[in-house]
Coordinates of C-alpha atoms and ligand atoms in Angstrom, one line a residue:
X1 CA -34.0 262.0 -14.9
X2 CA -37.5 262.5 -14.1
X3 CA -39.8 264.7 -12.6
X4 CA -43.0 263.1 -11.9
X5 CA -45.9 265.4 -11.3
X6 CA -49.1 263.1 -10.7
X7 CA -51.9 265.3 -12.1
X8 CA -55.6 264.9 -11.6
X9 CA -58.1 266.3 -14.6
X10 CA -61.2 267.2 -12.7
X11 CA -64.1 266.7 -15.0
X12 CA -67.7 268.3 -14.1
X13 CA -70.7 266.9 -15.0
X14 CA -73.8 269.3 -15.9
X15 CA -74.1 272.3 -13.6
X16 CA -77.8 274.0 -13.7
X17 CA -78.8 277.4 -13.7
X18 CA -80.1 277.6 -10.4
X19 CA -77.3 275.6 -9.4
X20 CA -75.5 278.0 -6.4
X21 CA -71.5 279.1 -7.0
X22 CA -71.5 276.9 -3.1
X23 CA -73.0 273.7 -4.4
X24 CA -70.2 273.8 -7.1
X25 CA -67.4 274.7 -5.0
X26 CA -68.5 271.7 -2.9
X27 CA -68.1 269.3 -5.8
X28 CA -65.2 271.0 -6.5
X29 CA -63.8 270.5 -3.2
X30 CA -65.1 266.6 -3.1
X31 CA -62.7 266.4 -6.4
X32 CA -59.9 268.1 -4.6
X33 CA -59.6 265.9 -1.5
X34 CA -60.1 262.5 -3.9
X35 CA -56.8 264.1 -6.3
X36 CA -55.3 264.7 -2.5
X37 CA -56.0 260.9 -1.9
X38 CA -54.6 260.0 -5.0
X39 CA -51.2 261.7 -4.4
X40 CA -52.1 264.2 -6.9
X41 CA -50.2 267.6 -7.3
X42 CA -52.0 269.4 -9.5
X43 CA -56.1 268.8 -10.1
X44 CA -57.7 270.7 -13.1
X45 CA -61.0 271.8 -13.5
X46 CA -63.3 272.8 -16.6
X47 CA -63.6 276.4 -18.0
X48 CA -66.5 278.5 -16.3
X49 CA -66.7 275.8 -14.1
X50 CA -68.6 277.6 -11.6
X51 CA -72.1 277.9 -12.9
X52 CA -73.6 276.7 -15.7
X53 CA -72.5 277.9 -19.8
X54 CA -74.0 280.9 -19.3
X55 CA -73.2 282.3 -23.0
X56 CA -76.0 279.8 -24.6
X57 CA -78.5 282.5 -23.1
X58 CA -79.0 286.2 -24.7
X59 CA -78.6 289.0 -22.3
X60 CA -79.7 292.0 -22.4
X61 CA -79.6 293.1 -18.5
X62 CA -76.4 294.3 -17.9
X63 CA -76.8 293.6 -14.1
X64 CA -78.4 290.1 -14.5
X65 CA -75.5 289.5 -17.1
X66 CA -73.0 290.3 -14.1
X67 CA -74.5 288.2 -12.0
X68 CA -72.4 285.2 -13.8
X69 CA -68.7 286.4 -13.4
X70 CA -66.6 286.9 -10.6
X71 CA -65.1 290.2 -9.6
X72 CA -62.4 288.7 -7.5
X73 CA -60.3 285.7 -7.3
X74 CA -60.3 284.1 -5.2
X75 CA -64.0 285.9 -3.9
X76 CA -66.1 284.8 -1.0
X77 CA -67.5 281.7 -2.7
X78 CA -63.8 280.4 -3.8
X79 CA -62.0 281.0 -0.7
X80 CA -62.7 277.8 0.6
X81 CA -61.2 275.9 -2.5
X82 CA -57.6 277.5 -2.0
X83 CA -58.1 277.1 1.7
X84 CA -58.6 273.5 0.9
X85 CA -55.7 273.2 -1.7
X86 CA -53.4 274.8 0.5
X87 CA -54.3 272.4 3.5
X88 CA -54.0 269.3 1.5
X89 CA -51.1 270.6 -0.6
X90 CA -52.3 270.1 -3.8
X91 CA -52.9 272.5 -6.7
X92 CA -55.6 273.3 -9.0
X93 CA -56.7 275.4 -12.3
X94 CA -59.9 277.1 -12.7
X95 CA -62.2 278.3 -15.4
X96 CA -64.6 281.6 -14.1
X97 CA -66.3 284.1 -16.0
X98 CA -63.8 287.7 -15.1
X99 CA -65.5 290.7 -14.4
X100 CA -63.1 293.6 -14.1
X101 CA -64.1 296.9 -13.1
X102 CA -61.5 299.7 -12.2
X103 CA -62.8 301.4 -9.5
X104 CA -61.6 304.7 -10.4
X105 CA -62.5 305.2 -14.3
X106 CA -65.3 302.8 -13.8
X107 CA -63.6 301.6 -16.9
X108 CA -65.6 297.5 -16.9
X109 CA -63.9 294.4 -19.1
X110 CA -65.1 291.0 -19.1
X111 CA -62.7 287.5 -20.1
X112 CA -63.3 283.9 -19.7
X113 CA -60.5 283.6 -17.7
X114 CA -58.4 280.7 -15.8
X115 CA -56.6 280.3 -12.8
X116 CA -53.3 278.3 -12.0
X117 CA -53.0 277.9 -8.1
X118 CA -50.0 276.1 -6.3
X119 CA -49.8 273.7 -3.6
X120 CA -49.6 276.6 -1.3
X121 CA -52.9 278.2 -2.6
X122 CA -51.0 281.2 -4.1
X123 CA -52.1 282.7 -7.7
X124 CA -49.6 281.6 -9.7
X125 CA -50.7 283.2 -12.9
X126 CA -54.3 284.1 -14.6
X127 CA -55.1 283.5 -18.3
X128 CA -57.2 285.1 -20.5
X129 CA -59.1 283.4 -23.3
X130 CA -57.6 284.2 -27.0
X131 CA -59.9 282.6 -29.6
X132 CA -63.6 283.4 -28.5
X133 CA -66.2 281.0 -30.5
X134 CA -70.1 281.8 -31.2
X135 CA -71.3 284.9 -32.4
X136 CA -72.5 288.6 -31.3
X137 CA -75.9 289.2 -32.2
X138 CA -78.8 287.4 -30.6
X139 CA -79.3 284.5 -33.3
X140 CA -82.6 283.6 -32.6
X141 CA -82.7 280.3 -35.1
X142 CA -80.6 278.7 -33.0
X143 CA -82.0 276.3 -30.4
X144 CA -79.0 277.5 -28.2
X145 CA -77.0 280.4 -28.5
X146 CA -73.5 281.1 -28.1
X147 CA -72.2 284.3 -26.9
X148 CA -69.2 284.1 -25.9
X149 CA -68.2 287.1 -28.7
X150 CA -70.7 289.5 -26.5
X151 CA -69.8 288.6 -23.3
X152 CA -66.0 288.1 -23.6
X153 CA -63.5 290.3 -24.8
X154 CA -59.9 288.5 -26.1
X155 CA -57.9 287.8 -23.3
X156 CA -55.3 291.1 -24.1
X157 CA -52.0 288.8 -23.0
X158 CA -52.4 286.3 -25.4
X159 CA -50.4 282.9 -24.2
X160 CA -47.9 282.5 -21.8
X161 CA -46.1 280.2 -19.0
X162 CA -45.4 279.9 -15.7
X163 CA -42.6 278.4 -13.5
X164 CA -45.0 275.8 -11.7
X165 CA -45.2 272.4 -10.1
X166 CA -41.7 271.8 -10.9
X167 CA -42.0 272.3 -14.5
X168 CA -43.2 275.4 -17.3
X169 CA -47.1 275.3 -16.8
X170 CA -49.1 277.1 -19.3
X171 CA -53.2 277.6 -19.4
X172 CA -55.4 277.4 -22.9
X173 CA -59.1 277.5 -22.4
X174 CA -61.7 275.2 -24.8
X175 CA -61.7 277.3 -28.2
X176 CA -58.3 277.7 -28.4
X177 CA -56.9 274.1 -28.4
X178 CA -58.6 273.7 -31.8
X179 CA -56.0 276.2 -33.3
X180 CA -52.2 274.9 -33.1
X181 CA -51.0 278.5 -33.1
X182 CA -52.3 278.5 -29.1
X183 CA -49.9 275.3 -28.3
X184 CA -46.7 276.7 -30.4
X185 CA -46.5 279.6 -29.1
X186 CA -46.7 278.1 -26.1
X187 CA -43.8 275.8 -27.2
X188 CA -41.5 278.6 -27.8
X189 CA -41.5 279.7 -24.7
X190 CA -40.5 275.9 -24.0
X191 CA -43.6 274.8 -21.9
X192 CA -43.6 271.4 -20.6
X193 CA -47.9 271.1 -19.4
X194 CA -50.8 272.9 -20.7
X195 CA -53.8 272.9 -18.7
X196 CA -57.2 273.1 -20.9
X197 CA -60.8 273.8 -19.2
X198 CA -63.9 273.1 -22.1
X199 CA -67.4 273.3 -22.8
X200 CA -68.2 271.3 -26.1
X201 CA -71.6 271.2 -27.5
X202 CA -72.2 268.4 -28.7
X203 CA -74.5 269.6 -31.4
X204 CA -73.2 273.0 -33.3
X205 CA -75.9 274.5 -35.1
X206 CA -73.7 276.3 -37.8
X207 CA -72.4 272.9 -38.8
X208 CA -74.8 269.8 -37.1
X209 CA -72.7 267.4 -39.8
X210 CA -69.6 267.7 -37.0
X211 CA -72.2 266.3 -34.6
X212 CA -70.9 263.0 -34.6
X213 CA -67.4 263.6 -34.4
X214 CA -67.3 266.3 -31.6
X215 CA -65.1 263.8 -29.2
X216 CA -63.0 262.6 -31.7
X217 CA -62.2 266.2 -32.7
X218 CA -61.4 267.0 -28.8
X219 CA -59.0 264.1 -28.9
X220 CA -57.3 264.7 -32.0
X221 CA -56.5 268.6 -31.9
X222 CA -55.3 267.8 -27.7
X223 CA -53.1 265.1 -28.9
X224 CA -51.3 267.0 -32.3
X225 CA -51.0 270.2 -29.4
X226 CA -49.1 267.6 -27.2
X227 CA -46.9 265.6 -29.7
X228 CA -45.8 268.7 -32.0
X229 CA -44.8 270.6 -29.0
X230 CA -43.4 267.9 -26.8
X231 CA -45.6 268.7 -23.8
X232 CA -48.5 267.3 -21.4
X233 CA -51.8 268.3 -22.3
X234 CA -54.7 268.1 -19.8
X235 CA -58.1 268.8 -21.2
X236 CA -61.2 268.6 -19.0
X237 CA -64.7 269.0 -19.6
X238 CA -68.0 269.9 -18.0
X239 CA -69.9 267.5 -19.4
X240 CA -73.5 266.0 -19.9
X241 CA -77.2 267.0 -20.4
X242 CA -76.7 270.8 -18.9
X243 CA -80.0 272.6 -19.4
X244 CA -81.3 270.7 -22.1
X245 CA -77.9 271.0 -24.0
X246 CA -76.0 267.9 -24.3
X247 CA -72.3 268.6 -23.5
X248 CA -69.0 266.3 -24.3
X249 CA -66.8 264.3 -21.9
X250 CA -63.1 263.3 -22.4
X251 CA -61.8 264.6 -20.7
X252 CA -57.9 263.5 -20.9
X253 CA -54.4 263.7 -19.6
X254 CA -52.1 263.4 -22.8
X255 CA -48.4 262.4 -22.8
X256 CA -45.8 264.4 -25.2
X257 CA -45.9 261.1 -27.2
X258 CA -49.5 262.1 -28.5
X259 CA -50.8 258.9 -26.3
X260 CA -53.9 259.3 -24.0
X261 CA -52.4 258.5 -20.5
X262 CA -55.8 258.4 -18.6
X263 CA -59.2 260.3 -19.6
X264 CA -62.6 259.9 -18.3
X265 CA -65.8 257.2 -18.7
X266 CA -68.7 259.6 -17.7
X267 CA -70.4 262.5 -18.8
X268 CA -70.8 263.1 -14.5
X269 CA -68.0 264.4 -12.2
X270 CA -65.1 261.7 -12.1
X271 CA -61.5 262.2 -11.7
X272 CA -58.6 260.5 -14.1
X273 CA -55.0 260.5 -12.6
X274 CA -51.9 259.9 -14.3
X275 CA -48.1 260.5 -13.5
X276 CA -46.7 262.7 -15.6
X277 CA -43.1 263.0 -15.9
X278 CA -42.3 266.9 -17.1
X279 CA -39.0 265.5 -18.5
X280 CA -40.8 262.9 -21.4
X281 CA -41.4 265.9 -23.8
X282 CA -37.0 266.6 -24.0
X283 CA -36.8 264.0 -26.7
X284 CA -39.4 265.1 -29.1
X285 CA -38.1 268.9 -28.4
X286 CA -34.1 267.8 -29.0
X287 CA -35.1 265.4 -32.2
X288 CA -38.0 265.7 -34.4
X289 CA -39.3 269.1 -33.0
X290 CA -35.9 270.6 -32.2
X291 CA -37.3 274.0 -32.7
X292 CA -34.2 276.0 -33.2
X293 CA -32.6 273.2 -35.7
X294 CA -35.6 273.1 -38.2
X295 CA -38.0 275.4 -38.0
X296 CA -38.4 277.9 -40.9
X297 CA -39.9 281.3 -39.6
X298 CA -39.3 282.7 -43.3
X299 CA -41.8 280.6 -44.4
X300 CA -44.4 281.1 -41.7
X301 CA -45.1 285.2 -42.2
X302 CA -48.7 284.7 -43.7
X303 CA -49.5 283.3 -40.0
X304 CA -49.3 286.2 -38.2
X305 CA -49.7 289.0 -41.5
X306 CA -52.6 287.4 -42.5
X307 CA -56.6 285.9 -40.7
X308 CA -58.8 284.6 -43.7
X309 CA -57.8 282.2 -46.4
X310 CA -56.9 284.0 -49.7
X311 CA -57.3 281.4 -52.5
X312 CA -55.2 282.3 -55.8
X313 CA -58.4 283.1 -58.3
X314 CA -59.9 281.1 -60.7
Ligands
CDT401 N1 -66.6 277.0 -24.9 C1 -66.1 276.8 -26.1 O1 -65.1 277.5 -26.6 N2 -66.8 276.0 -26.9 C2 -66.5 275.8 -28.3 C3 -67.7 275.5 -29.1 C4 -67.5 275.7 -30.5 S1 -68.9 275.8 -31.4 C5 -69.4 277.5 -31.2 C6 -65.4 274.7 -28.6 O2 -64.5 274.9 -29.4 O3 -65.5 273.6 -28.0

């Protein structure tokens, strides 16, 4: 049996600051209707794809901060894209900055959220991001910053999937597909494709000697996510020189094999297709990683009892 699902990972190149939330939906959109011409399903699209990494600036003007996340989705300037996905039948995910403010308590909270959307342009489920990277406090030895600490809070729902596309869908957003916790649990609630929006520096000023592995690091952690769980794993990037900050590519469409099955050339907006079939994953998951036959949850406490290494002493 098979269930082919021909998916589309949308990568972005740079977008600037004065870059307008309508100039990106219109790239956007021109990714869309190619993934429509390509047969695809499902298109996926970077995390805070909508204006440019906004967290490598410090802050301090609440209102001017707001100015970078959206208070509804979809909003006025998003609209057209589910208009456009519903028309052409084809699906998408989204990474955008959250800004939620209850009307009555005033009560504000801020995520770095994604979006699943189906064929028909209906919400199929939001996520939240888990594992925030960067820092707090303005770091002023930095040439960049990295904010995201200050202007996200953890997404409060931690990981989950969807029923989607024909398969079990479930969203992860750049930070988190480091950390195999986000793709296990993810696995045991028997997901079959995670989508992944990123934005990857390629120079980290904490550690600059990573520098020159930053893509190979993408690869690796996306393909180990993939093969231990048994699932497709799409991970796309907004890429390039974005405000003087050089950003990865690689964006890639992995099998449940751990193989790349198409990824991208650029560092600019370009699309890579592949045909996934959500059924490829059932013999990793009934053999090698038949979760209920051989996993050991006894021997696993210290990853949910415990954060920081505790090394026996000297
Ligand atoms: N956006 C995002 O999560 N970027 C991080 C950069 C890590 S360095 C602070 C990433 O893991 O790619």
């Amino acid at each position: 049996m098979t269930r082919a699902v021909t998916i589309g990972a949308a990568q972005l190149g740079p977008v600037q600051r004065d870059h307008t939330r309508e100039d990106v939906v219109d790239r956007l959109l021109a990714l869309l209707r190619q993934g429509a011409e390509h047969g695809c399903a499902l298109v996926v699209f970077p995390e805070l794809a909508l204006t440019t990494f906004f967290p490598r600036y410090h802050i301090t003007d609440e209102a001017e901060l707001d100015h970078w996340y959206e208070t509804a989705m979809p909003g006025p300037e998003t609209q057209p894209l589910f208009d456009e996905a519903a028309r052409l039948g084809v699906g998408f995910s989204l990474g955008y900055a959250e800004l939620q403010v209850d009307e009555a308590t005033g009560e504000r909270h801020r995520y770095n959220s994604q979006v699943l959307v189906e064929r028909d342009g209906s919400v199929v489920g939001t996520y939240r991001k888990v594992h925030l990277p960067g820092h707090q406090e303005h770091e002023p030895w930095r040439p960049f910053q990295h904010l995201e600490k200050l202007y996200f809070e953890p997404g409060p729902d931690g990981f989950e999937v969807w029923r989607a596309f024909g398969g079990v869908v479930g969203m992860a957003i750049c930070n988190d597909r480091r950390w195999s916790e986000t793709y296990r649990v993810m696995g045991l609630l028997g997901v079959e494709l995670i989508c992944i929006g990123y934005n990857t520096p390629v120079h980290n000023p904490p550690a600059p000697e990573h520098d020159r592995l930053g893509e190979f690091h993408n690869h690796l952690v996306m393909q180990a996510g993939a093969y231990q769980n048994g699932t497709w794993v799409v991970g796309v990037a907004k890429a390039g020189d974005e405000e003087g900050v050089a950003m990865i590519g690689g964006s890639a469409i992995i099998a449940p094999s751990g193989e790349i099955a198409a990824r991208c050339v650029t560092e600019g907006d370009e699309l890579a297709v592949a045909v996934a079939d959500l059924d490829m994953g059932a013999s990793y998951r009934r053999s090698v990683f038949d979760f209920a036959a051989h996993r050991q949850t006894w021997a696993y406490a210290r990853i949910t009892e415990q954060t920081g290494a505790e090394p026996p002493p000297e």
